[in-house]
Amino acid sequence: MKKVTIVGGGVIGLCSAYYLVRAGYEVRLIDRGDIHSGTSFGNAGYVSPSHFVPLASPGIVAKGLQWMLSSSSPFYIKPRFDWDLIRWGFTFWKNATAKTVEKNAKPLNDLLHLSRELTTDIKNDLGNTFRMEEIGCFMLYKSAETEKHEIELAEEAKKFNLETRVMNAREVQSLEPEVEVNVRGGVLYPIDCHLHPGDFMNTLHKHLVSRGTEFQLNTTVTGFAKSGQHITTVQTDKGDFECSELVIATGSWLPAVSKSLGIDILLQAGKGYSMTFENMKRNLKYPAILVDNRVAMTPMGPDLRMGGTMEISGLNSPLLIKRAQAIFKASKEYYPNLEVEFPSKEKIWSGLRPLSPDGLPYIGRHSKFDNLTFAGGHAMLGLSLAAATGKLVEELVAKSAGSVPLEPFDVERFN
Ligand SMILES: Cc1cc2nc3c(=O)[nH]c(=O)nc-3n(C[C@H](O)[C@H](O)[C@H](O)COP(=O)(O)OP(=O)(O)OC[C@H]3O[C@@H](n4cnc5c(N)ncnc54)[C@H](O)[C@@H]3O)c2cc1C
């Protein structure tokens, strides 16, 4: 069987390796870091079919423009003259229509449901060493306007076979025995689950090492050698690696890595922050999105993580403390007696969500080469979609029938 080289050891790269190894392939994975701290580590840990509306949706542009006026809002675009950003923004705006959302919601949902099932399969295969809990996720709200919107969404969710439970404040509180909840109400999506993303990554890594996967860590891919339509070699700062099948899964660096293959991918990084509080005396039981403030709260065993914000400010922008403070403030408004202190700057984590302009990932082969597959652009759903993406990557490499139709995720759809 062919040896597959994967560039990028985030959750998408590791899940791709998991399914390839399972199918009998030899795998080499190259990452420029040590795969122990990136975006796939510090995220909120949701595997969430509840997120069935693609990011590019009607209303988001107007809401985004309104939010941009406030330095502590959940959304920010750093104004700059950058041709890639302008092209991405224009394509995002063109896709934020009811018609496109309707077209994209089904493939997104099919992928979310497949991934949700496969995540449980991975847990059953490797053991629950990553604090996975299958109890659902709350959308909590404080304002009447948000309540109306969330109840409408819960209605719409039925179209995608999603069960929802609309609850008033008292009912929400009854499910949170240890912590006071100050909300108007909430919608529970029982299908969702959550886990510790770092533990998930470590479990996959350990498993893959035990199955003989070659990890070339702290190794930066700098280019590729080609012969006609075939990529023959991956060039790195640590030397060249021969390659017969190549998978590029470099998250927010998809455009940077594919540029050296003469391939243009529309993608922007959406920065987010998280803060983790260890060994909580009284912790949340349920994960929850504080919808008015776009903040995610996740209990992870004895620990609690809170995260949020979407900053489109390039790949190397500094941490904006005001935005982390806004996340923390929202958590206290929803959970007034939460025993947490705002952490020092070094303890605030940030990561980059790879944002495609229509809210669907890029999963597929590229027509320019006969041995190239892309897997990336999963935005705020990378963990949720990782298992299904890994399975699809294995099917693409094997050239076997896909578990779901792949056209909506075509890498060349904006060309
Ligand atoms: C605050 C926050 C909360 C989130 N919460 C959730 C959530 O609850 N649920 C969910 O589903 N998603 C969530 N996400 C999104 C999720 O974390 C991402 O979609 C996902 O981690 C992306 O995975 P990836 O493997 O594509 O990219 P990454 O994890 O970024 O991995 C890409 C890898 O490529 C490597 N790389 C890049 N360039 C090169 C190069 N030249 N050579 C070698 N290696 C290279 C990088 O070092 C990196 O390790 C959240 C994100 C943030 C920021």
Tab-separated table of C-alpha atoms and ligand atoms in Angstrom:
chain	number	residue	atom	x	y	z
A	1	MET	CA	0.000	0.000	0.000
A	2	LYS	CA	1.096	3.574	-0.683
A	3	LYS	CA	2.667	5.644	2.076
A	4	VAL	CA	0.657	8.772	2.822
A	5	THR	CA	2.313	11.988	3.944
A	6	ILE	CA	0.130	14.352	5.947
A	7	VAL	CA	1.245	17.932	6.472
A	8	GLY	CA	-0.366	19.400	9.600
A	9	GLY	CA	-0.864	17.660	12.924
A	10	GLY	CA	-3.950	19.434	14.220
A	11	VAL	CA	-7.097	17.452	14.922
A	12	ILE	CA	-7.831	17.170	11.184
A	13	GLY	CA	-4.378	15.758	10.406
A	14	LEU	CA	-4.509	13.321	13.341
A	15	CYS	CA	-8.009	12.056	12.541
A	16	SER	CA	-6.986	11.601	8.906
A	17	ALA	CA	-3.986	9.577	10.102
A	18	TYR	CA	-6.254	7.549	12.393
A	19	TYR	CA	-8.518	6.419	9.534
A	20	LEU	CA	-5.655	5.910	7.076
A	21	VAL	CA	-3.776	3.718	9.544
A	22	ARG	CA	-6.953	1.794	10.270
A	23	ALA	CA	-7.323	1.113	6.548
A	24	GLY	CA	-3.792	-0.264	6.430
A	25	TYR	CA	-1.819	2.712	5.083
A	26	GLU	CA	1.622	3.674	6.305
A	27	VAL	CA	1.512	7.302	7.405
A	28	ARG	CA	4.115	10.020	7.899
A	29	LEU	CA	2.898	13.203	9.585
A	30	ILE	CA	4.876	16.426	9.384
A	31	ASP	CA	4.191	19.415	11.636
A	32	ARG	CA	6.253	22.480	12.333
A	33	GLY	CA	5.319	22.408	16.022
A	34	ASP	CA	5.231	19.729	18.679
A	35	ILE	CA	1.433	19.299	18.210
A	36	HIS	CA	0.829	20.049	21.878
A	37	SER	CA	-0.451	23.593	22.026
A	38	GLY	CA	-2.142	24.747	18.809
A	39	THR	CA	-5.701	25.567	17.852
A	40	SER	CA	-6.763	21.949	18.196
A	41	PHE	CA	-5.636	21.915	21.845
A	42	GLY	CA	-7.171	24.954	23.503
A	43	ASN	CA	-10.594	25.029	21.855
A	44	ALA	CA	-13.923	24.691	23.646
A	45	GLY	CA	-14.184	20.933	23.120
A	46	TYR	CA	-17.661	20.757	21.581
A	47	VAL	CA	-18.712	18.142	19.093
A	48	SER	CA	-21.837	19.916	18.073
A	49	PRO	CA	-24.447	18.950	15.499
A	50	SER	CA	-26.379	21.853	17.090
A	51	HIS	CA	-24.250	24.223	14.978
A	52	PHE	CA	-26.255	23.486	11.876
A	53	VAL	CA	-26.281	27.006	10.410
A	54	PRO	CA	-23.157	27.748	8.332
A	55	LEU	CA	-21.112	30.701	9.614
A	56	ALA	CA	-21.796	32.757	6.473
A	57	SER	CA	-25.505	33.403	7.052
A	58	PRO	CA	-27.964	36.281	6.613
A	59	GLY	CA	-27.698	38.823	9.399
A	60	ILE	CA	-24.107	37.957	10.284
A	61	VAL	CA	-22.706	40.754	8.089
A	62	ALA	CA	-24.955	43.430	9.652
A	63	LYS	CA	-24.381	42.036	13.147
A	64	GLY	CA	-20.641	41.877	12.479
A	65	LEU	CA	-20.515	45.507	11.350
A	66	GLN	CA	-22.413	46.551	14.474
A	67	TRP	CA	-20.087	44.520	16.724
A	68	MET	CA	-16.999	45.925	15.047
A	69	LEU	CA	-17.724	49.317	16.609
A	70	SER	CA	-17.048	48.000	20.105
A	71	SER	CA	-13.616	46.943	21.339
A	72	SER	CA	-15.086	44.324	23.668
A	73	SER	CA	-17.564	42.796	21.219
A	74	PRO	CA	-17.337	39.131	20.162
A	75	PHE	CA	-16.289	39.998	16.589
A	76	TYR	CA	-13.534	42.145	15.128
A	77	ILE	CA	-11.889	42.655	11.743
A	78	LYS	CA	-8.580	44.508	11.873
A	79	PRO	CA	-8.893	47.122	9.111
A	80	ARG	CA	-6.000	46.670	6.675
A	81	PHE	CA	-5.344	46.751	2.961
A	82	ASP	CA	-4.861	43.103	2.158
A	83	TRP	CA	-5.980	41.748	-1.193
A	84	ASP	CA	-6.593	38.211	0.196
A	85	LEU	CA	-8.787	39.638	2.974
A	86	ILE	CA	-10.769	41.753	0.496
A	87	ARG	CA	-11.378	38.752	-1.788
A	88	TRP	CA	-12.328	36.575	1.181
A	89	GLY	CA	-14.649	39.280	2.609
A	90	PHE	CA	-16.380	39.775	-0.728
A	91	THR	CA	-16.927	36.020	-1.156
A	92	PHE	CA	-18.173	35.705	2.440
A	93	TRP	CA	-20.646	38.548	1.866
A	94	LYS	CA	-21.847	36.954	-1.409
A	95	ASN	CA	-22.455	33.638	0.438
A	96	ALA	CA	-24.231	35.129	3.457
A	97	THR	CA	-27.648	34.763	1.794
A	98	ALA	CA	-30.681	32.682	2.734
A	99	LYS	CA	-30.353	30.784	-0.557
A	100	THR	CA	-26.733	29.729	0.054
A	101	VAL	CA	-27.437	28.846	3.679
A	102	GLU	CA	-30.281	26.623	2.573
A	103	LYS	CA	-28.014	24.939	0.028
A	104	ASN	CA	-25.109	24.482	2.477
A	105	ALA	CA	-27.002	23.540	5.645
A	106	LYS	CA	-27.782	19.988	4.495
A	107	PRO	CA	-24.235	18.933	3.584
A	108	LEU	CA	-22.961	20.575	6.760
A	109	ASN	CA	-25.528	18.665	8.808
A	110	ASP	CA	-24.821	15.358	7.134
A	111	LEU	CA	-21.148	15.819	7.934
A	112	LEU	CA	-21.870	16.895	11.524
A	113	HIS	CA	-24.071	13.854	12.179
A	114	LEU	CA	-21.580	11.451	10.638
A	115	SER	CA	-18.801	12.987	12.694
A	116	ARG	CA	-20.788	12.852	15.911
A	117	GLU	CA	-21.279	9.082	15.426
A	118	LEU	CA	-17.657	8.513	14.465
A	119	THR	CA	-16.411	10.436	17.504
A	120	THR	CA	-18.241	7.944	19.704
A	121	ASP	CA	-16.697	5.128	17.639
A	122	ILE	CA	-13.221	6.564	18.292
A	123	LYS	CA	-14.019	6.708	22.002
A	124	ASN	CA	-15.138	3.067	21.902
A	125	ASP	CA	-12.008	2.081	19.996
A	126	LEU	CA	-9.392	3.992	22.018
A	127	GLY	CA	-11.135	4.315	25.375
A	128	ASN	CA	-12.504	7.460	26.946
A	129	THR	CA	-9.194	8.974	27.946
A	130	PHE	CA	-10.352	12.432	26.880
A	131	ARG	CA	-13.190	13.230	29.289
A	132	MET	CA	-15.938	12.829	26.686
A	133	GLU	CA	-19.443	13.372	28.018
A	134	GLU	CA	-22.520	12.754	25.917
A	135	ILE	CA	-25.074	14.889	27.732
A	136	GLY	CA	-25.779	17.693	25.259
A	137	CYS	CA	-25.063	21.402	25.161
A	138	PHE	CA	-27.126	24.430	26.219
A	139	MET	CA	-27.770	27.620	24.280
A	140	LEU	CA	-28.435	30.047	27.155
A	141	TYR	CA	-29.896	33.530	26.790
A	142	LYS	CA	-30.698	36.570	28.828
A	143	SER	CA	-32.592	38.798	26.410
A	144	ALA	CA	-36.081	38.338	24.979
A	145	GLU	CA	-34.754	39.004	21.499
A	146	THR	CA	-32.181	36.194	21.742
A	147	GLU	CA	-34.782	33.884	23.260
A	148	LYS	CA	-37.066	34.439	20.263
A	149	HIS	CA	-34.211	33.778	17.853
A	150	GLU	CA	-33.051	30.624	19.668
A	151	ILE	CA	-36.590	29.209	19.830
A	152	GLU	CA	-36.958	29.816	16.081
A	153	LEU	CA	-33.652	28.024	15.528
A	154	ALA	CA	-34.833	25.123	17.707
A	155	GLU	CA	-37.892	24.830	15.434
A	156	GLU	CA	-35.672	24.846	12.371
A	157	ALA	CA	-33.412	22.230	13.950
A	158	LYS	CA	-36.265	19.731	13.636
A	159	LYS	CA	-35.704	19.767	9.853
A	160	PHE	CA	-32.345	18.150	10.538
A	161	ASN	CA	-33.691	15.572	12.987
A	162	LEU	CA	-32.233	17.432	15.929
A	163	GLU	CA	-34.040	17.020	19.211
A	164	THR	CA	-34.213	20.195	21.311
A	165	ARG	CA	-35.572	21.002	24.763
A	166	VAL	CA	-36.641	24.589	25.399
A	167	MET	CA	-36.368	25.398	29.121
A	168	ASN	CA	-37.171	28.295	31.382
A	169	ALA	CA	-34.719	29.652	33.968
A	170	ARG	CA	-35.942	27.327	36.725
A	171	GLU	CA	-35.611	24.250	34.532
A	172	VAL	CA	-32.078	25.235	33.479
A	173	GLN	CA	-31.128	25.781	37.121
A	174	SER	CA	-32.477	22.380	38.103
A	175	LEU	CA	-29.844	20.781	35.840
A	176	GLU	CA	-26.999	22.815	37.357
A	177	PRO	CA	-26.932	21.775	41.025
A	178	GLU	CA	-23.597	23.390	41.989
A	179	VAL	CA	-23.626	26.762	40.276
A	180	GLU	CA	-26.197	29.577	40.191
A	181	VAL	CA	-27.413	30.308	36.665
A	182	ASN	CA	-28.767	33.764	35.864
A	183	VAL	CA	-30.603	33.417	32.564
A	184	ARG	CA	-33.972	33.958	30.980
A	185	GLY	CA	-33.915	30.404	29.647
A	186	GLY	CA	-32.141	28.043	27.325
A	187	VAL	CA	-32.373	25.390	24.656
A	188	LEU	CA	-30.682	22.050	25.270
A	189	TYR	CA	-29.405	20.083	22.282
A	190	PRO	CA	-29.060	16.564	23.753
A	191	ILE	CA	-27.178	15.184	20.733
A	192	ASP	CA	-24.094	17.347	21.360
A	193	CYS	CA	-21.153	16.036	23.334
A	194	HIS	CA	-17.992	17.582	24.711
A	195	LEU	CA	-14.489	16.434	25.513
A	196	HIS	CA	-11.044	17.693	26.441
A	197	PRO	CA	-9.519	18.485	23.050
A	198	GLY	CA	-5.913	18.292	24.279
A	199	ASP	CA	-6.502	14.863	25.810
A	200	PHE	CA	-8.205	13.793	22.569
A	201	MET	CA	-5.145	14.888	20.573
A	202	ASN	CA	-2.773	13.154	22.995
A	203	THR	CA	-4.812	9.941	22.811
A	204	LEU	CA	-4.746	9.961	19.002
A	205	HIS	CA	-1.026	10.761	18.975
A	206	LYS	CA	-0.182	7.939	21.379
A	207	HIS	CA	-2.341	5.487	19.447
A	208	LEU	CA	-0.763	6.460	16.119
A	209	VAL	CA	2.762	6.149	17.523
A	210	SER	CA	1.861	2.661	18.767
A	211	ARG	CA	0.634	1.797	15.272
A	212	GLY	CA	3.900	2.873	13.652
A	213	THR	CA	2.993	6.327	12.305
A	214	GLU	CA	6.124	8.350	11.624
A	215	PHE	CA	5.921	11.781	13.278
A	216	GLN	CA	8.268	14.436	11.890
A	217	LEU	CA	7.644	17.177	14.429
A	218	ASN	CA	9.265	20.611	14.722
A	219	THR	CA	9.678	20.378	10.947
A	220	THR	CA	8.436	23.161	8.686
A	221	VAL	CA	7.295	22.408	5.156
A	222	THR	CA	8.896	24.969	2.845
A	223	GLY	CA	7.955	23.679	-0.625
A	224	PHE	CA	7.366	20.710	-2.904
A	225	ALA	CA	9.106	19.108	-5.879
A	226	LYS	CA	6.884	18.022	-8.757
A	227	SER	CA	7.108	15.957	-11.867
A	228	GLY	CA	4.274	16.786	-14.241
A	229	GLN	CA	1.034	16.304	-12.332
A	230	HIS	CA	2.737	14.397	-9.524
A	231	ILE	CA	4.097	15.814	-6.280
A	232	THR	CA	7.240	13.793	-5.684
A	233	THR	CA	8.858	15.391	-2.642
A	234	VAL	CA	7.911	17.429	0.394
A	235	GLN	CA	10.689	19.896	1.145
A	236	THR	CA	11.258	20.949	4.745
A	237	ASP	CA	13.778	22.772	6.907
A	238	LYS	CA	14.930	19.315	8.075
A	239	GLY	CA	15.407	17.821	4.610
A	240	ASP	CA	13.322	16.280	1.834
A	241	PHE	CA	10.700	13.539	2.173
A	242	GLU	CA	9.635	11.416	-0.763
A	243	CYS	CA	5.871	11.321	-1.138
A	244	SER	CA	3.428	9.186	-3.076
A	245	GLU	CA	0.136	10.506	-1.602
A	246	LEU	CA	-0.026	13.931	0.051
A	247	VAL	CA	-2.674	15.329	2.405
A	248	ILE	CA	-2.474	19.012	3.321
A	249	ALA	CA	-4.210	19.750	6.635
A	250	THR	CA	-2.528	22.924	7.804
A	251	GLY	CA	-5.543	24.721	9.278
A	252	SER	CA	-5.187	28.496	9.042
A	253	TRP	CA	-1.956	28.016	7.059
A	254	LEU	CA	-3.704	26.222	4.196
A	255	PRO	CA	-3.222	29.189	1.813
A	256	ALA	CA	0.440	29.661	2.811
A	257	VAL	CA	1.343	25.999	2.224
A	258	SER	CA	-0.716	25.566	-0.957
A	259	LYS	CA	0.735	28.724	-2.530
A	260	SER	CA	4.006	26.885	-3.209
A	261	LEU	CA	1.973	24.421	-5.297
A	262	GLY	CA	0.505	27.312	-7.294
A	263	ILE	CA	-2.883	26.717	-5.636
A	264	ASP	CA	-4.945	29.596	-4.337
A	265	ILE	CA	-7.226	28.865	-1.363
A	266	LEU	CA	-9.567	31.491	0.061
A	267	LEU	CA	-9.248	31.371	3.836
A	268	GLN	CA	-8.789	33.766	6.749
A	269	ALA	CA	-7.765	33.003	10.308
A	270	GLY	CA	-10.393	33.801	12.979
A	271	LYS	CA	-8.626	34.234	16.283
A	272	GLY	CA	-10.282	33.141	19.503
A	273	TYR	CA	-9.275	33.031	23.149
A	274	SER	CA	-9.815	30.581	25.948
A	275	MET	CA	-9.051	30.423	29.659
A	276	THR	CA	-8.971	27.218	31.676
A	277	PHE	CA	-9.596	26.996	35.411
A	278	GLU	CA	-8.379	23.801	37.005
A	279	ASN	CA	-9.887	21.776	39.847
A	280	MET	CA	-13.035	23.811	40.326
A	281	LYS	CA	-14.611	23.247	43.721
A	282	ARG	CA	-18.068	23.759	42.236
A	283	ASN	CA	-18.192	23.259	38.498
A	284	LEU	CA	-20.793	23.453	35.745
A	285	LYS	CA	-22.379	20.164	34.788
A	286	TYR	CA	-23.456	21.190	31.294
A	287	PRO	CA	-21.497	22.959	28.596
A	288	ALA	CA	-23.268	26.092	27.423
A	289	ILE	CA	-23.033	28.802	24.829
A	290	LEU	CA	-23.920	32.176	26.327
A	291	VAL	CA	-25.619	33.255	23.166
A	292	ASP	CA	-25.997	37.015	23.808
A	293	ASN	CA	-22.213	37.265	24.253
A	294	ARG	CA	-21.050	34.395	22.014
A	295	VAL	CA	-19.088	32.795	24.853
A	296	ALA	CA	-18.568	29.038	25.244
A	297	MET	CA	-18.381	27.452	28.705
A	298	THR	CA	-17.186	23.855	28.966
A	299	PRO	CA	-16.715	21.707	32.036
A	300	MET	CA	-13.896	19.232	31.333
A	301	GLY	CA	-13.866	16.826	34.246
A	302	PRO	CA	-12.810	18.924	37.256
A	303	ASP	CA	-11.705	21.816	35.018
A	304	LEU	CA	-13.681	24.608	33.402
A	305	ARG	CA	-12.830	26.288	30.123
A	306	MET	CA	-14.365	29.492	28.792
A	307	GLY	CA	-13.693	30.786	25.308
A	308	GLY	CA	-14.884	33.012	22.543
A	309	THR	CA	-14.339	36.028	20.265
A	310	MET	CA	-13.679	36.036	16.555
A	311	GLU	CA	-10.912	38.369	15.455
A	312	ILE	CA	-10.000	38.474	11.805
A	313	SER	CA	-6.628	40.078	12.245
A	314	GLY	CA	-4.160	37.937	10.310
A	315	LEU	CA	-1.888	35.140	11.466
A	316	ASN	CA	0.365	37.047	13.853
A	317	SER	CA	-1.696	39.648	15.704
A	318	PRO	CA	-1.117	40.366	19.418
A	319	LEU	CA	-3.449	39.189	22.157
A	320	LEU	CA	-6.123	41.792	22.958
A	321	ILE	CA	-6.736	41.569	26.689
A	322	LYS	CA	-10.033	43.491	26.446
A	323	ARG	CA	-11.584	40.647	24.490
A	324	ALA	CA	-10.526	38.044	27.032
A	325	GLN	CA	-11.939	40.307	29.761
A	326	ALA	CA	-15.251	40.451	27.877
A	327	ILE	CA	-15.414	36.629	27.865
A	328	PHE	CA	-14.708	36.511	31.601
A	329	LYS	CA	-17.273	39.249	32.362
A	330	ALA	CA	-19.992	37.403	30.435
A	331	SER	CA	-19.292	34.212	32.384
A	332	LYS	CA	-19.857	36.069	35.663
A	333	GLU	CA	-23.083	37.615	34.384
A	334	TYR	CA	-24.499	34.192	33.559
A	335	TYR	CA	-23.010	32.345	36.530
A	336	PRO	CA	-22.756	34.973	39.323
A	337	ASN	CA	-21.186	32.732	41.977
A	338	LEU	CA	-18.623	31.065	39.750
A	339	GLU	CA	-15.388	30.827	41.743
A	340	VAL	CA	-12.881	32.062	39.178
A	341	GLU	CA	-10.390	34.949	39.023
A	342	PHE	CA	-9.323	36.650	35.805
A	343	PRO	CA	-6.006	34.954	34.901
A	344	SER	CA	-2.652	36.546	34.150
A	345	LYS	CA	-1.936	37.297	30.486
A	346	GLU	CA	0.401	34.262	30.106
A	347	LYS	CA	-2.463	31.948	31.029
A	348	ILE	CA	-4.748	33.216	28.279
A	349	TRP	CA	-4.634	30.878	25.304
A	350	SER	CA	-5.379	31.874	21.735
A	351	GLY	CA	-5.893	29.876	18.560
A	352	LEU	CA	-6.781	30.459	14.919
A	353	ARG	CA	-9.957	29.073	13.358
A	354	PRO	CA	-9.492	28.385	9.645
A	355	LEU	CA	-12.431	30.231	8.038
A	356	SER	CA	-13.588	29.430	4.527
A	357	PRO	CA	-15.848	32.103	3.042
A	358	ASP	CA	-19.028	29.987	2.972
A	359	GLY	CA	-18.792	28.111	6.270
A	360	LEU	CA	-18.099	24.726	4.655
A	361	PRO	CA	-14.729	23.015	4.919
A	362	TYR	CA	-12.453	22.140	2.022
A	363	ILE	CA	-12.293	18.362	1.706
A	364	GLY	CA	-11.237	16.819	-1.575
A	365	ARG	CA	-8.642	16.081	-4.182
A	366	HIS	CA	-7.237	18.911	-6.290
A	367	SER	CA	-7.394	18.546	-10.073
A	368	LYS	CA	-3.936	20.082	-10.587
A	369	PHE	CA	-2.160	17.024	-9.151
A	370	ASP	CA	-2.836	13.283	-9.137
A	371	ASN	CA	-1.787	12.677	-5.527
A	372	LEU	CA	-3.032	15.683	-3.559
A	373	THR	CA	-5.894	15.869	-1.039
A	374	PHE	CA	-6.924	18.896	1.031
A	375	ALA	CA	-8.613	18.809	4.429
A	376	GLY	CA	-9.130	22.118	6.174
A	377	GLY	CA	-11.137	25.302	6.570
A	378	HIS	CA	-13.374	23.899	9.325
A	379	ALA	CA	-13.761	27.260	11.074
A	380	MET	CA	-15.433	26.877	14.466
A	381	LEU	CA	-16.265	23.220	13.822
A	382	GLY	CA	-12.863	21.585	13.396
A	383	LEU	CA	-13.206	19.254	16.355
A	384	SER	CA	-16.873	18.567	15.573
A	385	LEU	CA	-16.043	17.593	11.997
A	386	ALA	CA	-12.647	15.977	12.538
A	387	ALA	CA	-13.719	12.339	12.705
A	388	ALA	CA	-15.853	12.551	9.539
A	389	THR	CA	-13.141	14.513	7.743
A	390	GLY	CA	-10.566	11.862	8.642
A	391	LYS	CA	-12.853	9.152	7.290
A	392	LEU	CA	-13.431	11.090	4.056
A	393	VAL	CA	-9.694	11.663	3.622
A	394	GLU	CA	-9.103	7.920	3.881
A	395	GLU	CA	-11.851	7.322	1.281
A	396	LEU	CA	-10.356	9.975	-1.018
A	397	VAL	CA	-6.896	8.451	-0.810
A	398	ALA	CA	-8.357	4.976	-1.419
A	399	LYS	CA	-10.508	6.394	-4.252
A	400	SER	CA	-13.459	4.540	-2.736
A	401	ALA	CA	-17.085	5.696	-2.483
A	402	GLY	CA	-17.547	8.626	-0.106
A	403	SER	CA	-19.605	8.326	3.088
A	404	VAL	CA	-21.279	11.619	2.082
A	405	PRO	CA	-21.346	13.516	-1.252
A	406	LEU	CA	-18.191	15.595	-1.555
A	407	GLU	CA	-19.170	18.269	-4.121
A	408	PRO	CA	-20.199	20.884	-1.492
A	409	PHE	CA	-16.706	20.696	0.013
A	410	ASP	CA	-14.894	20.996	-3.332
A	411	VAL	CA	-11.535	22.718	-2.837
A	412	GLU	CA	-11.887	24.507	-6.194
A	413	ARG	CA	-15.429	25.853	-5.675
A	414	PHE	CA	-14.385	29.529	-5.638
A	415	ASN	CA	-12.050	29.357	-8.668
B	1	LIG	C1	-11.463	29.695	21.029
B	1	LIG	C2	-11.787	28.561	20.092
B	1	LIG	C3	-12.771	27.657	20.430
B	1	LIG	C4	-13.125	26.616	19.570
B	1	LIG	N1	-14.040	25.708	19.956
B	1	LIG	C5	-14.372	24.677	19.145
B	1	LIG	C6	-15.306	23.698	19.559
B	1	LIG	O1	-15.796	23.724	20.676
B	1	LIG	N2	-15.635	22.708	18.680
B	1	LIG	C7	-15.107	22.644	17.433
B	1	LIG	O2	-15.499	21.768	16.661
B	1	LIG	N3	-14.164	23.530	17.019
B	1	LIG	C8	-13.788	24.548	17.853
B	1	LIG	N4	-12.858	25.464	17.468
B	1	LIG	C9	-12.280	25.335	16.113
B	1	LIG	C10	-11.220	24.240	16.058
B	1	LIG	O3	-10.310	24.391	17.126
B	1	LIG	C11	-10.484	24.303	14.708
B	1	LIG	O4	-11.425	24.287	13.645
B	1	LIG	C12	-9.556	23.118	14.549
B	1	LIG	O5	-8.673	23.023	15.653
B	1	LIG	C13	-8.743	23.235	13.262
B	1	LIG	O6	-7.968	22.079	13.169
B	1	LIG	P1	-6.901	21.900	11.997
B	1	LIG	O7	-6.290	20.581	12.205
B	1	LIG	O8	-7.543	22.196	10.679
B	1	LIG	O9	-5.850	23.093	12.224
B	1	LIG	P2	-4.736	23.286	13.358
B	1	LIG	O10	-5.130	22.684	14.634
B	1	LIG	O11	-4.393	24.738	13.325
B	1	LIG	O12	-3.524	22.440	12.807
B	1	LIG	C14	-2.790	22.850	11.692
B	1	LIG	C15	-1.360	22.381	11.891
B	1	LIG	O13	-0.610	22.671	10.708
B	1	LIG	C16	0.700	22.970	11.096
B	1	LIG	N5	1.387	23.724	10.048
B	1	LIG	C17	1.044	24.912	9.516
B	1	LIG	N6	1.922	25.285	8.578
B	1	LIG	C18	2.858	24.311	8.499
B	1	LIG	C19	4.031	24.132	7.730
B	1	LIG	N7	4.446	25.023	6.817
B	1	LIG	N8	4.767	23.006	7.927
B	1	LIG	C20	4.388	22.067	8.837
B	1	LIG	N9	3.274	22.199	9.597
B	1	LIG	C21	2.521	23.308	9.426
B	1	LIG	C22	0.522	23.785	12.382
B	1	LIG	O14	1.701	23.764	13.180
B	1	LIG	C23	-0.657	23.090	13.037
B	1	LIG	O15	-0.253	22.140	14.009
B	1	LIG	C24	-12.463	26.507	18.310
B	1	LIG	C25	-11.446	27.401	17.980
B	1	LIG	C26	-11.092	28.412	18.848
B	1	LIG	C27	-9.984	29.352	18.463
